[in-house]
Amino acid sequence: MSSFINFNGDLLAADTPIVGAANRGLRYGDGLFETILWTEGGMPYFELHLNRLFEGLQAFHYTIPAHFDAHYLEQQIHRLIRKNKCSGAVRIRLSVFRGDGGVYDPVNLNPNWVIETYPMASHTIELNENGLIAGIYSGAIKAADAFSQYKSANYQPYLLAAFHAKQQKLNEALVLNQWGRICDASIANVFWVESGRVYTPALSEGGIAGVMRAHLIKHSGTIEEEILPVERLMNAEAVFLTNAVRGIRWVKQVGDREYALNDFLKYYYKLKLLL
């Protein structure tokens, strides 16, 4: 973890307490976050990250100060990068949350925010030739509603899916919505290949509007959004996951169903050219 954090524009030691017991983010998960890749060449997809963040802030009824925009946050990220003397590749976590108050009486609706930096071993996104082993987690349901596409601090279904994956010695767990269909994974969006076409679950299914997902859909021009019942995934030709930090990752197995690497490679190299 970083030696310093950036809290509301103040550079503080990383272990500095920044909220009290009455904080709404702590009490209710009243907040949003973004996980952003930084390299010495810049921040890929930064605009997409900030577009999603500010759409979420509006949807969650934050009062957004005039100075609080993408340019300001980019400056604050770079201040922390310099303070922490970062180099190579860094995972940046930008968290935005409300201040103190109860359910009906917040002190105000303004955003508080904190930026953290985490060094990464490597920034090279390479093909994972061993393939991911995934399972399907049905213990918690991701509700599909007007807010499900945002990266909310109310992250419980995904945390439980990640716990399940770790307990079962899996690399990843796929998450179900209220209709028993796959919406995404604990830290990634899901894609599958069927009859030679690439699909991903529609956002109306409850998954997060992933930045890498949006980038691939826009620039490929061929990826389609559909519903994904479990049995449809079992009959797919190939499955892969995406997120903005790890890129495109091949899924070798879901449950007892295995997917051949060669079937994935037919699509991987074309998609990787878009990154």
C-alpha positions as a printed Julia matrix, in Angstrom:
275×3 Matrix{Float64}:
   0.0     0.0     0.0
   1.03    3.61   -0.46
   2.83    5.56    2.27
   0.45    8.48    1.76
  -3.18    8.96    0.77
  -4.95   11.98   -0.66
  -8.03   12.81    1.41
 -10.09   15.73    0.16
  -6.92   17.35   -1.22
  -4.75   16.78    1.87
  -1.79   14.4     1.58
  -1.81   12.33    4.77
   0.03    9.32    6.14
  -1.78    6.2     4.91
  -2.74    5.13    8.44
  -4.4     8.46    9.31
  -8.03    8.01   10.48
 -10.31    9.9     8.06
 -13.88    9.0     9.12
 -15.78    8.58   12.37
 -18.5     6.18   13.45
 -21.25    8.45   12.08
 -19.93    8.38    8.51
 -22.6     7.34    5.99
 -20.09    5.5     3.86
 -19.18    3.34    6.86
 -22.77    2.95    8.07
 -24.58    2.36    4.8
 -22.05    1.9     2.02
 -23.13    5.33    0.77
 -20.43    5.82   -1.81
 -18.84    4.92   -5.13
 -15.36    3.93   -6.21
 -13.14    3.47   -9.26
 -10.07    1.27   -9.69
  -7.75    2.85  -12.25
  -4.53    1.63  -13.86
  -1.68    4.16  -13.88
   1.53    3.63  -15.79
   4.27    6.06  -16.67
   2.52    6.45  -20.0
  -0.66    7.73  -18.34
  -4.02    6.35  -17.24
  -5.73    4.29  -19.94
  -9.51    4.7   -20.06
  -9.41    7.51  -17.46
 -12.2     9.36  -19.26
 -14.43    6.28  -19.14
 -13.73    5.83  -15.42
 -14.64    9.43  -14.64
 -17.73    9.38  -16.87
 -19.04    6.38  -14.91
 -18.15    7.97  -11.58
 -19.95   11.24  -12.28
 -22.99    9.49  -13.72
 -23.11    7.53  -10.47
 -22.74   10.64   -8.33
 -25.71   12.21  -10.12
 -27.76    9.03   -9.8
 -26.95    8.86   -6.06
 -27.98   12.52   -5.58
 -24.62   13.97   -4.61
 -24.16   17.72   -4.6
 -21.16   18.2    -6.88
 -19.04   21.33   -6.22
 -18.06   23.36   -9.3
 -14.34   22.56   -8.9
 -14.91   18.82   -8.47
 -14.45   17.49  -11.99
 -12.3    15.07  -13.97
  -9.45   17.55  -14.42
  -9.32   18.28  -10.69
  -9.26   14.59   -9.78
  -6.57   13.89  -12.35
  -4.42   16.59  -10.75
  -5.0    15.12   -7.3
  -4.04   11.65   -8.49
  -0.78   12.97   -9.92
  -0.03   14.82   -6.67
  -0.25   11.52   -4.81
   1.72    9.65   -7.47
   4.57   12.15   -7.01
   4.31   12.06   -3.21
   4.52    8.28   -3.14
   7.32    8.3    -5.75
   5.43    5.77   -7.85
   6.98    4.16  -10.9
   6.16    1.26  -13.18
   2.52    0.31  -12.84
   0.16    1.37  -10.06
  -3.4     0.46   -9.16
  -5.23    3.58   -8.05
  -8.35    3.4    -5.93
 -10.52    6.51   -5.92
 -13.32    6.31   -3.33
 -16.09    8.9    -3.02
 -18.48    8.83   -0.08
 -20.96   10.96    1.81
 -20.16   12.58    5.17
 -21.86   12.01    8.52
 -25.54   11.54    9.29
 -28.44    9.12    9.57
 -30.65    7.7     6.85
 -32.93   10.76    6.68
 -30.62   13.48    7.95
 -27.22   13.63    6.25
 -25.14   16.61    7.31
 -24.88   17.48    3.59
 -24.84   15.75    0.22
 -21.29   16.76   -0.72
 -18.68   14.19   -1.78
 -15.74   13.3     0.4
 -13.01   11.42   -1.42
  -9.81    9.49   -0.87
  -7.17    8.32   -3.35
  -4.86    5.38   -2.62
  -2.02    3.9    -4.69
  -0.94    0.26   -4.8
   2.2    -0.8    -6.73
   1.7    -3.63   -9.22
   4.25   -6.3    -9.96
   3.85   -5.8   -13.7
   1.8    -3.66  -16.05
   2.16   -6.05  -19.0
  -1.19   -7.61  -19.75
  -0.36  -11.02  -21.19
  -2.42  -14.01  -22.21
  -3.1   -16.25  -19.21
  -2.36  -19.54  -20.96
  -3.21  -21.59  -17.86
  -6.77  -20.26  -17.92
  -9.02  -19.29  -15.03
 -11.07  -21.83  -13.11
 -14.42  -20.26  -12.17
 -17.55  -21.3   -10.36
 -21.06  -19.93  -10.06
 -21.99  -18.32   -6.75
 -25.68  -18.42   -5.86
 -25.47  -17.46   -2.18
 -26.05  -13.74   -2.79
 -28.03  -12.06   -5.55
 -27.01   -8.93   -7.47
 -30.19   -6.89   -7.91
 -30.78   -5.47  -11.39
 -32.06   -1.92  -10.89
 -31.35    1.67  -11.88
 -28.16    1.73   -9.77
 -26.64   -1.69  -10.4
 -24.34   -0.54  -13.2
 -22.3     1.74  -10.9
 -19.38    0.67   -8.69
 -21.13    1.23   -5.4
 -19.41    0.93   -2.03
 -22.33   -1.34   -1.13
 -20.4    -4.29   -2.57
 -21.61   -7.23   -0.51
 -22.67   -9.69   -3.27
 -19.26   -9.37   -4.91
 -17.37   -9.71   -1.63
 -19.27  -12.89   -0.83
 -18.62  -14.23   -4.33
 -14.9   -13.55   -3.85
 -14.96  -15.32   -0.46
 -16.67  -18.28   -2.13
 -14.02  -18.43   -4.85
 -11.23  -18.4    -2.29
 -12.88  -21.06   -0.12
 -13.42  -23.31   -3.13
  -9.89  -22.66   -4.46
 -11.24  -21.02   -7.61
  -9.8   -18.09   -9.52
 -13.16  -16.36   -9.88
 -16.87  -16.65   -9.11
 -19.72  -15.65  -11.42
 -22.61  -13.71   -9.88
 -26.33  -14.25  -10.49
 -29.16  -11.73  -10.65
 -32.7   -12.08   -9.29
 -33.73  -14.15  -12.32
 -30.97  -16.69  -11.77
 -28.99  -15.47  -14.79
 -25.3   -14.53  -14.87
 -24.72  -10.76  -14.7
 -20.97  -10.55  -14.12
 -18.14  -11.85  -11.91
 -16.74  -10.72   -8.56
 -14.22   -8.31  -10.14
 -14.89   -8.54  -13.87
 -17.4    -8.53  -16.69
 -18.28  -11.77  -18.46
 -18.12  -12.45  -22.21
 -18.93  -15.62  -24.11
 -18.73  -16.89  -27.69
 -21.68  -18.62  -29.26
 -22.07  -19.62  -32.95
 -19.02  -17.53  -33.78
 -20.34  -14.32  -32.18
 -19.17  -12.57  -28.99
 -21.73  -11.64  -26.34
 -21.82  -10.03  -22.9
 -24.74   -9.72  -20.45
 -26.83   -6.58  -20.99
 -26.56   -3.95  -18.24
 -30.27   -4.47  -17.59
 -29.19   -7.84  -16.12
 -27.57   -6.09  -13.14
 -23.87   -6.16  -13.93
 -21.49   -3.24  -13.49
 -20.88   -1.04  -16.55
 -17.24   -2.02  -16.8
 -14.77    0.36  -18.4
 -13.01   -2.36  -20.42
 -16.41   -3.75  -21.36
 -17.51   -0.37  -22.71
 -14.24    0.08  -24.59
 -14.46   -3.31  -26.32
 -18.13   -2.91  -27.26
 -17.49    0.53  -28.76
 -14.36   -0.31  -30.72
 -15.14   -3.85  -31.84
 -18.52   -2.97  -33.32
 -19.48   -6.64  -33.18
 -20.04   -7.53  -29.5
 -23.71   -8.01  -28.69
 -25.57   -7.69  -25.38
 -27.85  -10.58  -24.41
 -29.15  -12.45  -21.38
 -26.98  -15.26  -20.01
 -28.79  -18.18  -18.38
 -26.35  -20.63  -16.79
 -27.15  -23.33  -19.36
 -26.26  -20.95  -22.18
 -22.79  -20.47  -20.71
 -22.38  -24.22  -20.44
 -23.0   -24.48  -24.2
 -20.67  -21.61  -25.13
 -17.62  -22.11  -27.33
 -15.38  -19.84  -25.23
 -15.62  -17.64  -22.13
 -13.47  -14.72  -20.99
 -13.47  -11.96  -18.37
 -12.4    -8.33  -18.58
 -11.55   -5.45  -16.27
  -9.61   -2.24  -16.7
  -6.56   -3.34  -14.69
  -6.15   -6.94  -15.84
  -7.38   -6.69  -19.43
  -8.8    -9.81  -21.11
  -8.51  -13.14  -19.29
  -9.33  -16.56  -20.68
 -11.64  -18.79  -18.63
 -10.59  -22.42  -18.95
 -13.38  -23.94  -16.86
 -16.73  -23.1   -15.24
 -17.93  -25.89  -12.99
 -17.43  -29.12  -14.94
 -17.48  -27.4   -18.33
 -14.09  -26.86  -19.96
 -13.3   -24.45  -22.81
 -10.43  -24.98  -25.26
  -7.7   -22.34  -25.5
  -7.67  -22.48  -29.31
 -11.36  -21.58  -29.44
 -10.63  -18.5   -27.32
  -7.56  -17.46  -29.34
  -9.7   -17.03  -32.46
 -11.11  -13.91  -30.81
  -8.43  -12.88  -28.33
  -5.86  -11.44  -30.7
  -8.45   -9.36  -32.55
  -9.76   -7.94  -29.27
  -6.3    -7.31  -27.84
  -5.53   -5.02  -30.79
  -8.3    -2.73  -29.47
  -6.65   -2.22  -26.05
